[in-house]
Amino acid sequence: MVLHVTRAASPQFVQPFFFRLIKVREDWITYHGWIWLHGYQLDARGEAVAQRSIFVQPAGLIVRATPLPAARPARRPRQPRPVAQARQGKKSIDRQV
């Protein structure tokens, strides 16, 4: 489950971020209306950048309906080497030998 954590969940989160929930820490003692969550902070591409435990109010969390897409790095197209340069390089090696 991916959550959007904002200042509504806790005043400490001035900068909102996405959080992949692994476990609700029910064994940790909290104040009424607060919970400990364990999981991973995600970057804009949906990749985990830090493992964390956060203390939040569940009412302030936004459950993301669809998970963030795991972005793949953009591939640059291979630029073919001109045939003339490839042949010249081979000839120069042959001439040196």
Coordinates of N, CA, C and O in Angstrom, one line a residue:
M1 N 0.8 -1.2 0.0 CA 0.0 0.0 0.0 C 0.9 1.2 0.0 O 1.9 1.3 0.7
V2 N 0.6 2.2 -0.8 CA 1.3 3.4 -0.9 C 0.5 4.6 -0.3 O -0.7 4.7 -0.7
L3 N 1.1 5.3 0.6 CA 0.4 6.4 1.3 C 1.1 7.7 0.9 O 2.3 7.8 0.7
H4 N 0.3 8.8 0.8 CA 0.8 10.1 0.6 C 0.8 10.7 2.0 O -0.2 11.0 2.6
V5 N 2.0 11.0 2.5 CA 2.2 11.6 3.9 C 2.3 13.1 3.8 O 3.2 13.5 3.1
T6 N 1.4 13.8 4.4 CA 1.5 15.3 4.4 C 1.5 15.8 5.8 O 1.5 15.1 6.8
R7 N 1.5 17.1 5.9 CA 1.5 17.8 7.2 C 0.2 17.5 8.0 O 0.2 17.5 9.2
A8 N -0.9 17.0 7.3 CA -2.1 16.7 8.0 C -1.9 15.4 8.8 O -2.6 15.2 9.8
A9 N -0.9 14.6 8.5 CA -0.6 13.4 9.2 C 0.2 13.7 10.4 O 0.1 13.0 11.5
S10 N 1.1 14.7 10.3 CA 2.0 15.1 11.4 C 2.6 16.4 11.1 O 3.0 16.6 9.9
P11 N 2.7 17.3 12.0 CA 3.3 18.6 11.7 C 4.8 18.5 11.3 O 5.3 19.4 10.6
Q12 N 5.5 17.4 11.6 CA 6.9 17.3 11.2 C 7.1 17.1 9.7 O 8.1 17.4 9.1
F13 N 6.0 16.8 8.9 CA 6.1 16.5 7.5 C 5.7 17.7 6.7 O 4.7 17.7 6.1
V14 N 6.6 18.7 6.7 CA 6.3 19.9 5.9 C 6.4 19.6 4.4 O 5.5 20.1 3.7
Q15 N 7.3 18.8 4.0 CA 7.4 18.4 2.6 C 6.7 17.1 2.5 O 7.1 16.1 3.1
P16 N 5.6 17.0 1.7 CA 4.9 15.7 1.5 C 5.8 14.7 0.8 O 6.7 15.1 0.0
F17 N 5.5 13.4 1.1 CA 6.2 12.4 0.4 C 5.4 11.1 0.3 O 4.4 11.0 1.0
F18 N 5.8 10.2 -0.6 CA 5.1 8.9 -0.7 C 5.8 7.9 0.2 O 7.0 7.9 0.3
F19 N 5.0 7.0 0.7 CA 5.5 6.0 1.7 C 4.9 4.7 1.4 O 3.7 4.5 1.3
R20 N 5.8 3.7 1.2 CA 5.3 2.3 0.9 C 5.2 1.6 2.3 O 6.2 1.4 2.9
L21 N 4.0 1.3 2.7 CA 3.8 0.7 4.0 C 4.1 -0.8 4.0 O 3.7 -1.5 3.1
I22 N 5.0 -1.2 5.0 CA 5.3 -2.6 5.2 C 4.6 -3.1 6.4 O 4.0 -4.2 6.3
K23 N 4.5 -2.3 7.5 CA 4.0 -2.9 8.7 C 3.5 -1.7 9.6 O 4.1 -0.7 9.7
V24 N 2.3 -2.0 10.2 CA 1.8 -1.1 11.3 C 2.4 -1.6 12.6 O 2.2 -2.8 12.9
R25 N 3.1 -0.8 13.3 CA 3.8 -1.2 14.5 C 2.8 -1.1 15.7 O 2.8 -0.2 16.4
E26 N 2.0 -2.2 15.8 CA 1.0 -2.2 16.9 C 1.7 -2.5 18.3 O 1.1 -2.3 19.3
D27 N 2.9 -3.0 18.3 CA 3.6 -3.4 19.5 C 4.2 -2.1 20.2 O 4.6 -2.2 21.3
W28 N 4.3 -1.0 19.5 CA 4.9 0.2 20.0 C 3.8 1.0 20.7 O 2.7 1.3 20.1
I29 N 4.0 1.5 21.8 CA 3.0 2.3 22.6 C 2.9 3.7 22.0 O 4.0 4.4 21.7
T30 N 1.7 4.2 21.8 CA 1.5 5.5 21.2 C 0.4 6.3 22.0 O -0.3 5.7 22.9
Y31 N 0.2 7.5 21.6 CA -0.9 8.3 22.2 C -2.1 7.9 21.4 O -2.1 7.4 20.3
H32 N -3.3 8.2 22.0 CA -4.6 7.9 21.3 C -4.7 8.7 20.0 O -4.4 9.9 20.0
G33 N -5.0 8.0 18.9 CA -5.2 8.7 17.6 C -3.9 8.7 16.8 O -3.9 9.3 15.7
W34 N -2.8 8.1 17.3 CA -1.5 8.1 16.6 C -1.1 6.7 16.4 O -1.4 5.8 17.2
I35 N -0.3 6.4 15.4 CA 0.3 5.1 15.1 C 1.7 5.2 14.6 O 2.1 6.2 14.0
W36 N 2.4 4.1 14.7 CA 3.8 4.0 14.1 C 3.6 3.1 12.9 O 3.0 2.1 12.9
L37 N 4.2 3.6 11.8 CA 4.2 2.9 10.5 C 5.7 2.6 10.2 O 6.6 3.5 10.4
H38 N 5.9 1.4 9.6 CA 7.3 1.1 9.1 C 7.2 0.8 7.6 O 6.3 0.1 7.2
G39 N 8.1 1.4 6.9 CA 8.1 1.2 5.4 C 9.3 1.9 4.8 O 10.3 2.2 5.4
Y40 N 9.0 2.3 3.5 CA 10.0 3.0 2.7 C 9.5 4.3 2.2 O 8.4 4.4 1.7
Q41 N 10.4 5.3 2.3 CA 10.1 6.6 1.6 C 10.4 6.4 0.2 O 11.4 5.9 -0.2
L42 N 9.5 6.9 -0.7 CA 9.7 6.8 -2.1 C 10.0 8.1 -2.8 O 9.6 9.1 -2.3
D43 N 10.8 8.0 -3.9 CA 11.1 9.2 -4.6 C 10.0 9.4 -5.7 O 9.0 8.7 -5.7
A44 N 10.2 10.4 -6.5 CA 9.2 10.7 -7.5 C 8.9 9.6 -8.5 O 7.9 9.5 -9.1
R45 N 9.9 8.7 -8.7 CA 9.8 7.6 -9.7 C 9.2 6.4 -9.0 O 8.9 5.4 -9.6
G46 N 8.9 6.5 -7.7 CA 8.3 5.3 -7.0 C 9.4 4.3 -6.5 O 9.0 3.2 -6.0
E47 N 10.6 4.7 -6.4 CA 11.7 3.8 -6.0 C 12.0 4.2 -4.5 O 12.0 5.3 -4.1
A48 N 12.3 3.2 -3.7 CA 12.6 3.4 -2.3 C 14.0 4.1 -2.2 O 14.9 3.7 -2.8
V49 N 14.0 5.1 -1.3 CA 15.2 5.9 -1.1 C 15.6 5.8 0.4 O 16.8 6.0 0.6
A50 N 14.7 5.5 1.3 CA 15.1 5.4 2.7 C 14.1 4.5 3.4 O 12.9 4.6 3.1
Q51 N 14.6 3.7 4.3 CA 13.7 2.9 5.2 C 13.4 3.7 6.4 O 14.4 4.3 7.0
R52 N 12.2 3.8 6.9 CA 11.8 4.6 8.0 C 10.7 4.1 8.8 O 9.9 3.3 8.3
S53 N 10.6 4.5 10.0 CA 9.4 4.4 10.9 C 8.9 5.8 11.1 O 9.7 6.6 11.5
I54 N 7.6 6.0 10.9 CA 7.0 7.3 11.1 C 5.9 7.3 12.1 O 5.2 6.2 12.2
F55 N 5.7 8.3 12.8 CA 4.7 8.5 13.8 C 3.6 9.4 13.3 O 3.9 10.6 13.1
V56 N 2.4 8.9 13.0 CA 1.4 9.8 12.3 C 0.0 9.6 12.8 O -0.2 8.6 13.6
Q57 N -0.9 10.4 12.4 CA -2.3 10.3 12.7 C -2.9 9.7 11.4 O -2.8 10.2 10.3
P58 N -3.5 8.5 11.6 CA -4.1 7.8 10.4 C -5.1 8.7 9.6 O -5.2 8.6 8.4
A59 N -5.8 9.6 10.3 CA -6.8 10.4 9.6 C -6.2 11.4 8.6 O -6.8 11.8 7.7
G60 N -4.9 11.7 8.8 CA -4.2 12.6 7.9 C -3.5 12.0 6.7 O -3.0 12.6 5.9
L61 N -3.6 10.6 6.6 CA -2.9 9.9 5.5 C -3.8 9.8 4.3 O -5.0 9.6 4.5
I62 N -3.2 9.9 3.2 CA -4.0 9.7 1.9 C -3.5 8.4 1.3 O -2.4 8.2 1.0
V63 N -4.5 7.5 1.1 CA -4.1 6.2 0.5 C -4.2 6.4 -1.0 O -5.2 6.9 -1.6
R64 N -3.1 6.0 -1.6 CA -3.0 6.1 -3.1 C -3.7 5.0 -3.7 O -3.4 3.8 -3.4
A65 N -4.7 5.3 -4.6 CA -5.5 4.2 -5.2 C -4.6 3.3 -6.1 O -4.8 2.1 -6.1
T66 N -3.7 3.8 -6.8 CA -2.8 3.0 -7.7 C -1.4 3.3 -7.2 O -1.0 4.4 -6.9
P67 N -0.5 2.2 -7.2 CA 0.9 2.5 -6.8 C 1.6 3.3 -7.8 O 1.2 3.4 -9.0
L68 N 2.7 3.9 -7.4 CA 3.5 4.7 -8.3 C 4.1 3.8 -9.3 O 4.6 2.7 -8.9
P69 N 4.2 4.2 -10.5 CA 4.9 3.4 -11.5 C 6.4 3.3 -11.2 O 7.0 4.4 -10.9
A70 N 7.0 2.2 -11.4 CA 8.4 2.1 -11.3 C 9.0 2.5 -12.6 O 8.9 1.9 -13.6
A71 N 9.5 3.7 -12.6 CA 10.0 4.3 -13.8 C 11.4 3.7 -14.2 O 12.2 3.4 -13.4
R72 N 11.5 3.5 -15.5 CA 12.7 3.0 -16.0 C 13.5 4.1 -16.6 O 12.9 5.0 -17.2
P73 N 14.8 4.0 -16.5 CA 15.6 5.1 -17.1 C 15.4 5.1 -18.6 O 15.3 4.1 -19.2
A74 N 15.3 6.4 -19.1 CA 15.1 6.5 -20.6 C 16.4 6.0 -21.3 O 17.5 6.3 -20.9
R75 N 16.1 5.2 -22.3 CA 17.2 4.7 -23.1 C 17.5 5.7 -24.2 O 16.7 6.2 -24.9
R76 N 18.8 5.9 -24.4 CA 19.2 6.8 -25.5 C 19.4 5.9 -26.7 O 20.1 4.8 -26.5
P77 N 18.9 6.2 -27.8 CA 19.2 5.4 -29.0 C 20.6 5.3 -29.3 O 21.3 6.3 -29.2
R78 N 21.1 4.1 -29.7 CA 22.5 4.0 -30.1 C 22.7 4.7 -31.4 O 21.9 4.6 -32.4
Q79 N 23.7 5.5 -31.5 CA 24.0 6.2 -32.7 C 25.0 5.3 -33.5 O 26.1 5.0 -33.0
P80 N 24.6 4.9 -34.7 CA 25.5 4.0 -35.4 C 26.8 4.8 -35.8 O 26.8 6.0 -36.1
R81 N 27.8 4.0 -35.8 CA 29.1 4.6 -36.2 C 29.2 4.6 -37.7 O 28.8 3.5 -38.3
P82 N 29.6 5.6 -38.4 CA 29.7 5.6 -39.8 C 30.6 4.5 -40.3 O 31.7 4.3 -39.7
V83 N 30.2 3.9 -41.3 CA 31.0 2.7 -41.9 C 32.4 3.2 -42.3 O 33.4 2.5 -42.1
A84 N 32.5 4.4 -42.9 CA 33.8 4.9 -43.3 C 34.8 5.0 -42.2 O 35.9 4.7 -42.3
Q85 N 34.3 5.5 -41.0 CA 35.2 5.7 -39.9 C 35.6 4.3 -39.3 O 36.8 4.1 -39.0
A86 N 34.7 3.4 -39.3 CA 35.0 2.0 -38.8 C 36.1 1.4 -39.7 O 37.0 0.8 -39.2
R87 N 35.9 1.6 -41.0 CA 36.9 1.0 -42.0 C 38.3 1.7 -41.9 O 39.3 1.0 -41.9
Q88 N 38.2 3.0 -41.7 CA 39.5 3.7 -41.6 C 40.3 3.3 -40.4 O 41.5 3.1 -40.4
G89 N 39.6 3.1 -39.3 CA 40.2 2.6 -38.0 C 40.8 1.3 -38.2 O 41.9 1.0 -37.8
K90 N 40.2 0.4 -38.9 CA 40.7 -1.0 -39.1 C 41.9 -0.9 -40.0 O 42.9 -1.5 -39.8
K91 N 41.9 0.0 -41.1 CA 43.0 0.1 -42.0 C 44.2 0.6 -41.3 O 45.3 0.2 -41.5
S92 N 44.0 1.6 -40.4 CA 45.1 2.2 -39.7 C 45.8 1.2 -38.8 O 47.0 1.2 -38.6
I93 N 45.0 0.3 -38.2 CA 45.6 -0.8 -37.4 C 46.4 -1.7 -38.3 O 47.5 -2.1 -37.9
D94 N 45.8 -2.1 -39.4 CA 46.5 -3.0 -40.4 C 47.8 -2.4 -40.9 O 48.8 -3.1 -41.0
R95 N 47.8 -1.1 -41.1 CA 49.0 -0.4 -41.6 C 50.2 -0.4 -40.6 O 51.3 -0.4 -40.9
Q96 N 49.7 -0.3 -39.3 CA 50.8 -0.2 -38.2 C 51.4 -1.6 -38.0 O 52.5 -1.6 -37.6
V97 N 50.8 -2.6 -38.3 CA 51.3 -4.0 -38.1 C 52.3 -4.4 -39.1 O 52.9 -4.1 -39.9

